Amino acid sequence: MNWSCDIQNFEPDVKISLTRVGVKNLKKLIRIKRKNKRPIILLSTFNVFVNLPSSQKGIHMSRNPEVIEEIIDSALEKDSYEIEEIGAEIVKKLFEKHNYATEAEVIMISDFMVKEKSPVSKKLSQEVHKIIGGAKGRKEGEKIKITKIVGAEVIGITACPCAQNLIREISAKNLMKLGYSKEEIERILDAVILATHNQRGIGKIILEIPEGYNVEIMDIIDIIKKSMSSEIYGILKRDDEAYIVEKSHKNPKFVEDCVREMAKHIVEKFSYLPDDTKVVITQINLESIHRHDAFAEKKATLGELRKELCEII
């Protein structure tokens, strides 16, 4: 046997195609340019894949583990203003290196630091959100169709509507026993902040958009933040704490409400994106009085979301 030959090009013993083969959890520093501002430096975790035909044993990963890193390093040398553009560039280079592949995908997940002011005292703190970027590519004859991936994951707070309604009913009965009229009870309950249990909520939006369209990552972050009962902050003074508690209790939301709010805001904000834009929205509430967590999800195209919302209107 010729031991110097490329064993990855041999036929496999079991001749079936593989959907995705590649590397996960590869960490790289990436540089995002900004007009008239300092660039943003992100420590990103990369997951990079190509598909593999049934006739090919491997993707040249074991013999040349540096191939994937070389592709990423080469793409990162170019100036870029968007993480999803870096993903598109990596996908194109993957096809150059792996000419047997008809599909390629790269996902980057980064911690994104932004300075935000607390709501009352206006204290500045660094807030961390996760941003998601990347691209998918598909060979169609001689052409490569690129779909960009952009998204974010944000932590906020939610207040439970169900428990709050139970507290309202109990409070109304107690006030009635004390001799208050129904009209007085309604005025009292509308004036006070009613107790409920809270949970830290994790909202996520991922959009898959065609080349030629762009989405501002801060727009996605803002949509997620305002779809929960309240934002949370790194530094809070007493007045800030009171403001957030009051705001969240006046704006109680189920996990399902958060996903529906995000869907509505996506349709409103991204009216310029085409109907075939894929949308994945998820919300996880880390329950405080239950042993389980609550989860809700919506997967649809932007066109399907527009149609559903129009039917409601």
Tab-separated table of C-alpha atoms in Angstrom:
chain	number	residue	atom	x	y	z
A	1	MET	CA	0.000	0.000	0.000
A	2	ASN	CA	1.140	3.544	-0.736
A	3	TRP	CA	1.150	5.123	2.761
A	4	SER	CA	1.749	8.627	1.348
A	5	CYS	CA	-1.540	8.730	-0.546
A	6	ASP	CA	-4.499	10.755	0.678
A	7	ILE	CA	-6.616	8.230	2.570
A	8	GLN	CA	-9.500	10.711	2.875
A	9	ASN	CA	-10.084	10.256	-0.872
A	10	PHE	CA	-10.613	6.497	-0.513
A	11	GLU	CA	-14.092	5.053	-0.651
A	12	PRO	CA	-15.538	4.317	2.819
A	13	ASP	CA	-16.390	0.801	3.934
A	14	VAL	CA	-19.977	1.887	4.529
A	15	LYS	CA	-20.991	3.993	1.525
A	16	ILE	CA	-23.499	6.500	2.887
A	17	SER	CA	-23.375	10.273	2.633
A	18	LEU	CA	-22.996	12.432	5.753
A	19	THR	CA	-24.978	15.595	6.363
A	20	ARG	CA	-22.316	17.552	8.243
A	21	VAL	CA	-18.650	16.890	8.976
A	22	GLY	CA	-16.244	19.436	10.392
A	23	VAL	CA	-15.004	21.044	13.589
A	24	LYS	CA	-16.735	22.539	16.624
A	25	ASN	CA	-15.655	24.870	19.412
A	26	LEU	CA	-12.752	26.443	17.540
A	27	LYS	CA	-11.977	29.794	19.198
A	28	LYS	CA	-10.686	32.789	17.213
A	29	LEU	CA	-10.386	36.522	17.694
A	30	ILE	CA	-12.278	38.437	15.019
A	31	ARG	CA	-12.197	42.138	14.201
A	32	ILE	CA	-15.350	43.979	13.113
A	33	LYS	CA	-14.769	47.417	11.593
A	34	ARG	CA	-17.007	50.409	12.410
A	35	LYS	CA	-17.173	53.683	10.506
A	36	ASN	CA	-15.468	56.491	12.439
A	37	LYS	CA	-15.170	54.283	15.532
A	38	ARG	CA	-12.701	51.851	16.976
A	39	PRO	CA	-13.179	48.271	15.699
A	40	ILE	CA	-14.934	45.692	17.843
A	41	ILE	CA	-12.771	42.710	18.851
A	42	LEU	CA	-14.719	39.537	19.581
A	43	LEU	CA	-13.601	36.193	20.952
A	44	SER	CA	-15.757	33.896	18.840
A	45	THR	CA	-16.440	30.189	18.936
A	46	PHE	CA	-16.671	28.676	15.443
A	47	ASN	CA	-18.542	25.591	14.245
A	48	VAL	CA	-17.630	24.775	10.647
A	49	PHE	CA	-19.111	21.995	8.489
A	50	VAL	CA	-19.386	20.623	4.966
A	51	ASN	CA	-21.430	17.671	3.724
A	52	LEU	CA	-19.665	14.522	2.563
A	53	PRO	CA	-20.642	12.287	-0.380
A	54	SER	CA	-20.906	8.528	0.014
A	55	SER	CA	-17.828	8.041	-2.197
A	56	GLN	CA	-15.480	10.015	0.085
A	57	LYS	CA	-13.983	8.617	3.292
A	58	GLY	CA	-13.142	11.927	4.995
A	59	ILE	CA	-12.842	15.702	4.600
A	60	HIS	CA	-9.058	16.044	5.027
A	61	MET	CA	-9.546	16.965	8.659
A	62	SER	CA	-7.485	14.339	10.468
A	63	ARG	CA	-4.359	14.554	8.268
A	64	ASN	CA	-4.480	18.348	7.914
A	65	PRO	CA	-6.213	19.801	10.983
A	66	GLU	CA	-4.865	23.197	10.036
A	67	VAL	CA	-6.972	23.382	6.850
A	68	ILE	CA	-10.098	24.680	8.614
A	69	GLU	CA	-8.050	27.159	10.654
A	70	GLU	CA	-6.289	28.394	7.506
A	71	ILE	CA	-9.659	29.027	5.860
A	72	ILE	CA	-10.877	31.044	8.848
A	73	ASP	CA	-7.604	32.974	9.201
A	74	SER	CA	-7.682	33.855	5.500
A	75	ALA	CA	-11.263	35.124	5.755
A	76	LEU	CA	-10.478	37.140	8.864
A	77	GLU	CA	-7.721	39.055	7.078
A	78	LYS	CA	-10.354	40.945	5.081
A	79	ASP	CA	-11.995	44.053	6.502
A	80	SER	CA	-15.563	43.309	7.498
A	81	TYR	CA	-18.361	45.326	9.062
A	82	GLU	CA	-20.590	42.311	9.863
A	83	ILE	CA	-20.004	38.919	11.452
A	84	GLU	CA	-22.334	37.290	8.917
A	85	GLU	CA	-20.152	38.608	6.067
A	86	ILE	CA	-17.196	36.783	7.628
A	87	GLY	CA	-19.319	33.640	7.632
A	88	ALA	CA	-20.179	34.062	3.946
A	89	GLU	CA	-16.492	34.438	3.100
A	90	ILE	CA	-15.589	31.297	5.056
A	91	VAL	CA	-18.320	29.308	3.279
A	92	LYS	CA	-16.934	30.309	-0.129
A	93	LYS	CA	-13.432	29.238	0.890
A	94	LEU	CA	-14.768	25.939	2.229
A	95	PHE	CA	-16.088	25.124	-1.242
A	96	GLU	CA	-12.683	25.987	-2.752
A	97	LYS	CA	-10.910	23.551	-0.412
A	98	HIS	CA	-13.586	20.848	-0.440
A	99	ASN	CA	-14.687	20.639	-4.071
A	100	TYR	CA	-16.666	17.422	-3.417
A	101	ALA	CA	-18.988	19.288	-0.993
A	102	THR	CA	-22.346	20.683	-2.131
A	103	GLU	CA	-23.266	22.225	1.236
A	104	ALA	CA	-21.254	24.210	3.762
A	105	GLU	CA	-22.074	25.986	6.993
A	106	VAL	CA	-20.309	28.140	9.568
A	107	ILE	CA	-21.689	29.471	12.840
A	108	MET	CA	-19.934	31.982	15.107
A	109	ILE	CA	-21.061	32.657	18.674
A	110	SER	CA	-19.507	35.627	20.484
A	111	ASP	CA	-19.897	37.525	23.739
A	112	PHE	CA	-20.772	41.096	22.797
A	113	MET	CA	-20.100	43.821	25.366
A	114	VAL	CA	-22.159	47.007	25.243
A	115	LYS	CA	-22.352	49.925	27.664
A	116	GLU	CA	-25.849	50.586	28.949
A	117	LYS	CA	-27.324	53.035	31.460
A	118	SER	CA	-29.512	51.954	34.347
A	119	PRO	CA	-33.066	53.295	33.975
A	120	VAL	CA	-33.173	55.892	36.792
A	121	SER	CA	-29.688	56.654	38.151
A	122	LYS	CA	-28.170	56.388	34.647
A	123	LYS	CA	-25.201	54.410	35.983
A	124	LEU	CA	-23.095	52.961	33.187
A	125	SER	CA	-22.282	49.254	33.187
A	126	GLN	CA	-20.985	46.729	30.703
A	127	GLU	CA	-23.732	44.362	29.605
A	128	VAL	CA	-22.961	41.076	27.873
A	129	HIS	CA	-25.145	39.635	25.117
A	130	LYS	CA	-24.448	36.678	22.868
A	131	ILE	CA	-24.414	37.424	19.168
A	132	ILE	CA	-24.666	34.771	16.477
A	133	GLY	CA	-23.405	35.100	12.945
A	134	GLY	CA	-22.542	32.857	10.065
A	135	ALA	CA	-23.648	31.565	6.717
A	136	LYS	CA	-24.915	28.538	4.833
A	137	GLY	CA	-23.932	27.742	1.278
A	138	ARG	CA	-25.352	25.417	-1.351
A	139	LYS	CA	-23.890	24.569	-4.741
A	140	GLU	CA	-26.444	24.808	-7.526
A	141	GLY	CA	-24.574	23.793	-10.654
A	142	GLU	CA	-21.702	26.213	-11.060
A	143	LYS	CA	-23.279	28.776	-8.749
A	144	ILE	CA	-23.091	29.011	-4.970
A	145	LYS	CA	-26.181	30.256	-3.137
A	146	ILE	CA	-25.290	31.946	0.151
A	147	THR	CA	-27.683	32.518	3.037
A	148	LYS	CA	-26.415	34.709	5.869
A	149	ILE	CA	-27.196	33.932	9.512
A	150	VAL	CA	-27.535	36.667	12.122
A	151	GLY	CA	-28.999	36.549	15.602
A	152	ALA	CA	-28.638	37.277	19.294
A	153	GLU	CA	-29.389	35.864	22.723
A	154	VAL	CA	-30.347	38.251	25.533
A	155	ILE	CA	-31.157	37.747	29.217
A	156	GLY	CA	-34.031	39.667	30.798
A	157	ILE	CA	-36.715	39.186	33.441
A	158	THR	CA	-40.323	38.029	33.247
A	159	ALA	CA	-43.145	38.173	35.781
A	160	CYS	CA	-45.765	35.418	35.854
A	161	PRO	CA	-49.301	36.604	34.938
A	162	CYS	CA	-51.010	33.514	36.355
A	163	ALA	CA	-49.646	33.791	39.906
A	164	GLN	CA	-50.279	37.538	39.862
A	165	ASN	CA	-53.945	36.999	38.982
A	166	LEU	CA	-54.268	34.515	41.867
A	167	ILE	CA	-52.785	37.103	44.247
A	168	ARG	CA	-55.258	39.669	42.904
A	169	GLU	CA	-58.186	37.366	43.658
A	170	ILE	CA	-56.905	36.637	47.187
A	171	SER	CA	-56.323	40.359	47.833
A	172	ALA	CA	-59.827	41.229	46.597
A	173	LYS	CA	-61.394	38.695	48.996
A	174	ASN	CA	-59.340	40.027	51.922
A	175	LEU	CA	-60.328	43.632	51.170
A	176	MET	CA	-63.975	42.605	50.847
A	177	LYS	CA	-63.826	41.053	54.340
A	178	LEU	CA	-62.532	44.397	55.611
A	179	GLY	CA	-65.663	46.101	54.294
A	180	TYR	CA	-64.400	47.736	51.086
A	181	SER	CA	-66.833	48.041	48.175
A	182	LYS	CA	-66.151	46.453	44.771
A	183	GLU	CA	-65.380	49.880	43.280
A	184	GLU	CA	-62.910	50.682	46.102
A	185	ILE	CA	-61.252	47.277	45.758
A	186	GLU	CA	-60.738	47.799	42.026
A	187	ARG	CA	-59.175	51.224	42.637
A	188	ILE	CA	-56.880	49.838	45.330
A	189	LEU	CA	-55.738	46.861	43.279
A	190	ASP	CA	-55.116	49.035	40.230
A	191	ALA	CA	-52.990	51.414	42.328
A	192	VAL	CA	-50.699	48.878	44.023
A	193	ILE	CA	-48.049	46.520	42.629
A	194	LEU	CA	-49.341	42.979	42.980
A	195	ALA	CA	-46.892	40.227	43.880
A	196	THR	CA	-45.948	37.367	41.579
A	197	HIS	CA	-42.945	35.144	41.016
A	198	ASN	CA	-40.217	36.188	38.599
A	199	GLN	CA	-37.848	34.308	36.382
A	200	ARG	CA	-34.758	35.158	34.427
A	201	GLY	CA	-35.691	34.871	30.772
A	202	ILE	CA	-33.397	33.989	27.876
A	203	GLY	CA	-34.668	35.193	24.519
A	204	LYS	CA	-33.085	34.263	21.204
A	205	ILE	CA	-33.719	35.305	17.608
A	206	ILE	CA	-31.938	33.862	14.565
A	207	LEU	CA	-32.599	35.092	11.031
A	208	GLU	CA	-31.433	33.443	7.807
A	209	ILE	CA	-31.335	36.126	5.124
A	210	PRO	CA	-30.264	36.089	1.457
A	211	GLU	CA	-27.074	37.834	0.339
A	212	GLY	CA	-27.637	41.476	-0.461
A	213	TYR	CA	-29.655	42.171	2.696
A	214	ASN	CA	-28.304	43.399	6.021
A	215	VAL	CA	-29.603	43.404	9.584
A	216	GLU	CA	-28.260	45.523	12.460
A	217	ILE	CA	-27.438	43.257	15.398
A	218	MET	CA	-28.515	45.951	17.899
A	219	ASP	CA	-31.997	45.920	16.343
A	220	ILE	CA	-32.302	42.223	17.183
A	221	ILE	CA	-30.978	42.793	20.710
A	222	ASP	CA	-33.477	45.620	21.279
A	223	ILE	CA	-36.384	43.466	20.058
A	224	ILE	CA	-35.516	40.679	22.502
A	225	LYS	CA	-35.083	43.097	25.417
A	226	LYS	CA	-38.433	44.826	24.957
A	227	SER	CA	-40.307	41.537	24.482
A	228	MET	CA	-39.828	40.494	28.113
A	229	SER	CA	-41.305	42.045	31.250
A	230	SER	CA	-38.175	44.145	31.815
A	231	GLU	CA	-34.493	44.476	30.983
A	232	ILE	CA	-31.839	43.691	33.595
A	233	TYR	CA	-28.632	45.626	34.327
A	234	GLY	CA	-25.213	45.078	35.839
A	235	ILE	CA	-25.324	48.075	38.192
A	236	LEU	CA	-28.507	49.176	39.962
A	237	LYS	CA	-29.128	51.761	42.659
A	238	ARG	CA	-32.221	51.587	44.882
A	239	ASP	CA	-34.353	53.715	42.558
A	240	ASP	CA	-33.329	51.490	39.629
A	241	GLU	CA	-34.340	48.350	41.530
A	242	ALA	CA	-37.731	49.813	42.386
A	243	TYR	CA	-38.243	50.866	38.761
A	244	ILE	CA	-37.451	47.383	37.380
A	245	VAL	CA	-39.610	45.574	39.944
A	246	GLU	CA	-42.528	47.913	39.232
A	247	LYS	CA	-42.067	47.742	35.465
A	248	SER	CA	-41.856	43.941	35.338
A	249	HIS	CA	-44.894	43.465	37.619
A	250	LYS	CA	-46.951	45.888	35.547
A	251	ASN	CA	-45.916	43.994	32.412
A	252	PRO	CA	-46.301	40.275	33.268
A	253	LYS	CA	-45.606	37.816	30.453
A	254	PHE	CA	-45.775	34.096	29.879
A	255	VAL	CA	-42.941	32.488	27.954
A	256	GLU	CA	-45.389	32.266	25.037
A	257	ASP	CA	-46.077	36.001	25.207
A	258	CYS	CA	-42.363	36.771	24.807
A	259	VAL	CA	-42.074	34.721	21.614
A	260	ARG	CA	-45.204	36.303	20.139
A	261	GLU	CA	-43.956	39.796	21.010
A	262	MET	CA	-40.630	39.086	19.315
A	263	ALA	CA	-42.422	37.818	16.211
A	264	LYS	CA	-44.545	40.979	16.011
A	265	HIS	CA	-41.530	43.271	16.410
A	266	ILE	CA	-39.541	41.323	13.792
A	267	VAL	CA	-42.290	41.807	11.224
A	268	GLU	CA	-42.504	45.521	12.039
A	269	LYS	CA	-38.750	46.207	12.114
A	270	PHE	CA	-37.608	44.137	9.156
A	271	SER	CA	-40.279	45.021	6.609
A	272	TYR	CA	-37.584	45.247	3.910
A	273	LEU	CA	-36.515	41.602	4.221
A	274	PRO	CA	-37.973	39.084	1.711
A	275	ASP	CA	-40.732	36.629	2.584
A	276	ASP	CA	-38.398	33.617	2.348
A	277	THR	CA	-36.260	34.878	5.259
A	278	LYS	CA	-36.215	32.090	7.858
A	279	VAL	CA	-36.964	33.054	11.448
A	280	VAL	CA	-36.317	31.050	14.625
A	281	ILE	CA	-37.494	32.582	17.911
A	282	THR	CA	-37.057	30.907	21.301
A	283	GLN	CA	-37.653	31.898	24.895
A	284	ILE	CA	-36.598	29.985	27.998
A	285	ASN	CA	-37.766	31.100	31.435
A	286	LEU	CA	-35.664	29.800	34.331
A	287	GLU	CA	-38.488	29.226	36.771
A	288	SER	CA	-38.097	30.366	40.384
A	289	ILE	CA	-40.827	28.350	42.133
A	290	HIS	CA	-40.878	25.295	39.846
A	291	ARG	CA	-38.226	22.646	39.333
A	292	HIS	CA	-38.666	22.852	35.572
A	293	ASP	CA	-37.993	25.646	33.046
A	294	ALA	CA	-40.588	26.984	30.619
A	295	PHE	CA	-39.872	26.967	26.865
A	296	ALA	CA	-41.566	28.342	23.756
A	297	GLU	CA	-40.470	28.483	20.129
A	298	LYS	CA	-41.619	29.747	16.756
A	299	LYS	CA	-40.078	28.640	13.453
A	300	ALA	CA	-41.420	30.233	10.304
A	301	THR	CA	-40.562	32.252	7.253
A	302	LEU	CA	-41.032	35.997	7.472
A	303	GLY	CA	-43.811	35.654	4.893
A	304	GLU	CA	-45.661	33.168	7.110
A	305	LEU	CA	-45.343	35.496	10.107
A	306	ARG	CA	-46.661	38.419	8.056
A	307	LYS	CA	-49.649	36.360	6.949
A	308	GLU	CA	-50.471	35.215	10.513
A	309	LEU	CA	-50.285	38.753	11.868
A	310	CYS	CA	-52.434	40.126	9.016
A	311	GLU	CA	-55.102	37.508	9.778
A	312	ILE	CA	-55.149	38.660	13.422
A	313	ILE	CA	-55.578	42.294	12.383
